[in-house]
Coordinates of C-alpha atoms in Angstrom, one line a residue:
M1 CA 111.3 42.2 142.6
E2 CA 107.7 42.5 141.9
E3 CA 107.0 45.8 143.9
L4 CA 109.1 48.4 145.2
I5 CA 108.7 51.8 146.7
I6 CA 111.7 54.5 146.4
L7 CA 111.4 57.2 149.0
D8 CA 113.6 60.5 149.0
F9 CA 113.5 63.0 151.7
E10 CA 114.9 66.8 151.7
T11 CA 115.5 68.2 155.3
T12 CA 116.3 71.4 156.9
G13 CA 119.6 69.9 157.7
L14 CA 121.5 66.6 159.0
S15 CA 120.6 66.1 162.6
P16 CA 117.8 63.7 163.1
S17 CA 117.0 65.4 166.4
Y18 CA 116.4 69.0 165.1
S19 CA 116.0 68.7 161.4
R20 CA 112.6 68.8 159.8
V21 CA 111.2 67.3 156.4
I22 CA 110.9 70.0 153.6
E23 CA 109.8 67.7 150.9
V24 CA 109.3 64.0 150.2
G25 CA 109.2 62.1 146.7
A26 CA 108.0 58.5 146.3
L27 CA 107.9 56.2 143.4
L28 CA 105.9 53.1 143.4
I29 CA 107.6 50.5 141.1
K30 CA 106.1 47.4 139.7
Q31 CA 107.5 45.0 137.4
D32 CA 110.3 47.4 136.7
K33 CA 107.9 50.1 135.5
I34 CA 106.9 53.4 137.6
V35 CA 103.4 53.0 138.3
K36 CA 102.6 55.8 140.7
R37 CA 104.7 58.9 142.0
F38 CA 104.2 61.9 144.0
S39 CA 106.1 64.8 145.5
Q40 CA 104.9 67.1 148.3
L41 CA 106.5 70.0 149.9
M42 CA 106.1 70.5 153.5
D43 CA 106.4 73.7 155.9
P44 CA 109.0 72.8 158.5
G45 CA 107.7 75.5 160.9
F46 CA 111.0 77.7 160.8
S47 CA 113.3 79.2 158.1
I48 CA 114.9 76.9 155.9
P49 CA 118.9 77.6 156.3
Y50 CA 120.6 79.2 153.1
F51 CA 123.0 76.3 152.9
I52 CA 120.0 73.9 152.6
T53 CA 118.5 76.1 149.8
D54 CA 121.6 76.1 148.0
I55 CA 121.7 72.2 148.2
T56 CA 118.0 71.5 147.6
G57 CA 116.7 74.5 145.7
I58 CA 113.8 74.7 148.0
T59 CA 113.0 78.2 149.4
N60 CA 111.0 79.5 152.3
R61 CA 108.4 80.9 149.8
M62 CA 108.0 77.6 148.3
V63 CA 107.0 75.8 151.6
K64 CA 104.7 78.8 152.7
G65 CA 101.3 77.4 153.2
Q66 CA 102.3 73.7 152.6
P67 CA 101.3 71.1 155.2
K68 CA 103.4 70.4 158.2
P69 CA 105.3 67.3 158.0
E70 CA 103.2 65.8 160.6
E71 CA 100.0 66.6 158.8
F72 CA 101.4 65.0 155.6
M73 CA 103.1 61.7 156.9
P74 CA 99.7 59.9 157.2
V75 CA 99.3 60.5 153.3
L76 CA 102.9 59.0 152.8
K77 CA 102.2 56.0 155.0
R78 CA 98.8 55.1 153.1
F79 CA 100.9 55.3 149.8
I80 CA 103.4 52.9 151.2

């Protein structure tokens, strides 16, 4: 494979109907080498449940002031 993008999403839960993205990480791999990477925290618009903070390490303080998922997704789309 010449080019591959790997995405990793952290969310506020497991429900696709109610959960929101709180972090996305992305890698662009070309010819088996990472050539671009980024990670962005996002503010889900409500408090992150304690069990999600335990799993991800992402706190409400960390996402405060970060873009909302709908604001950031166009940036991710351009990266892809």
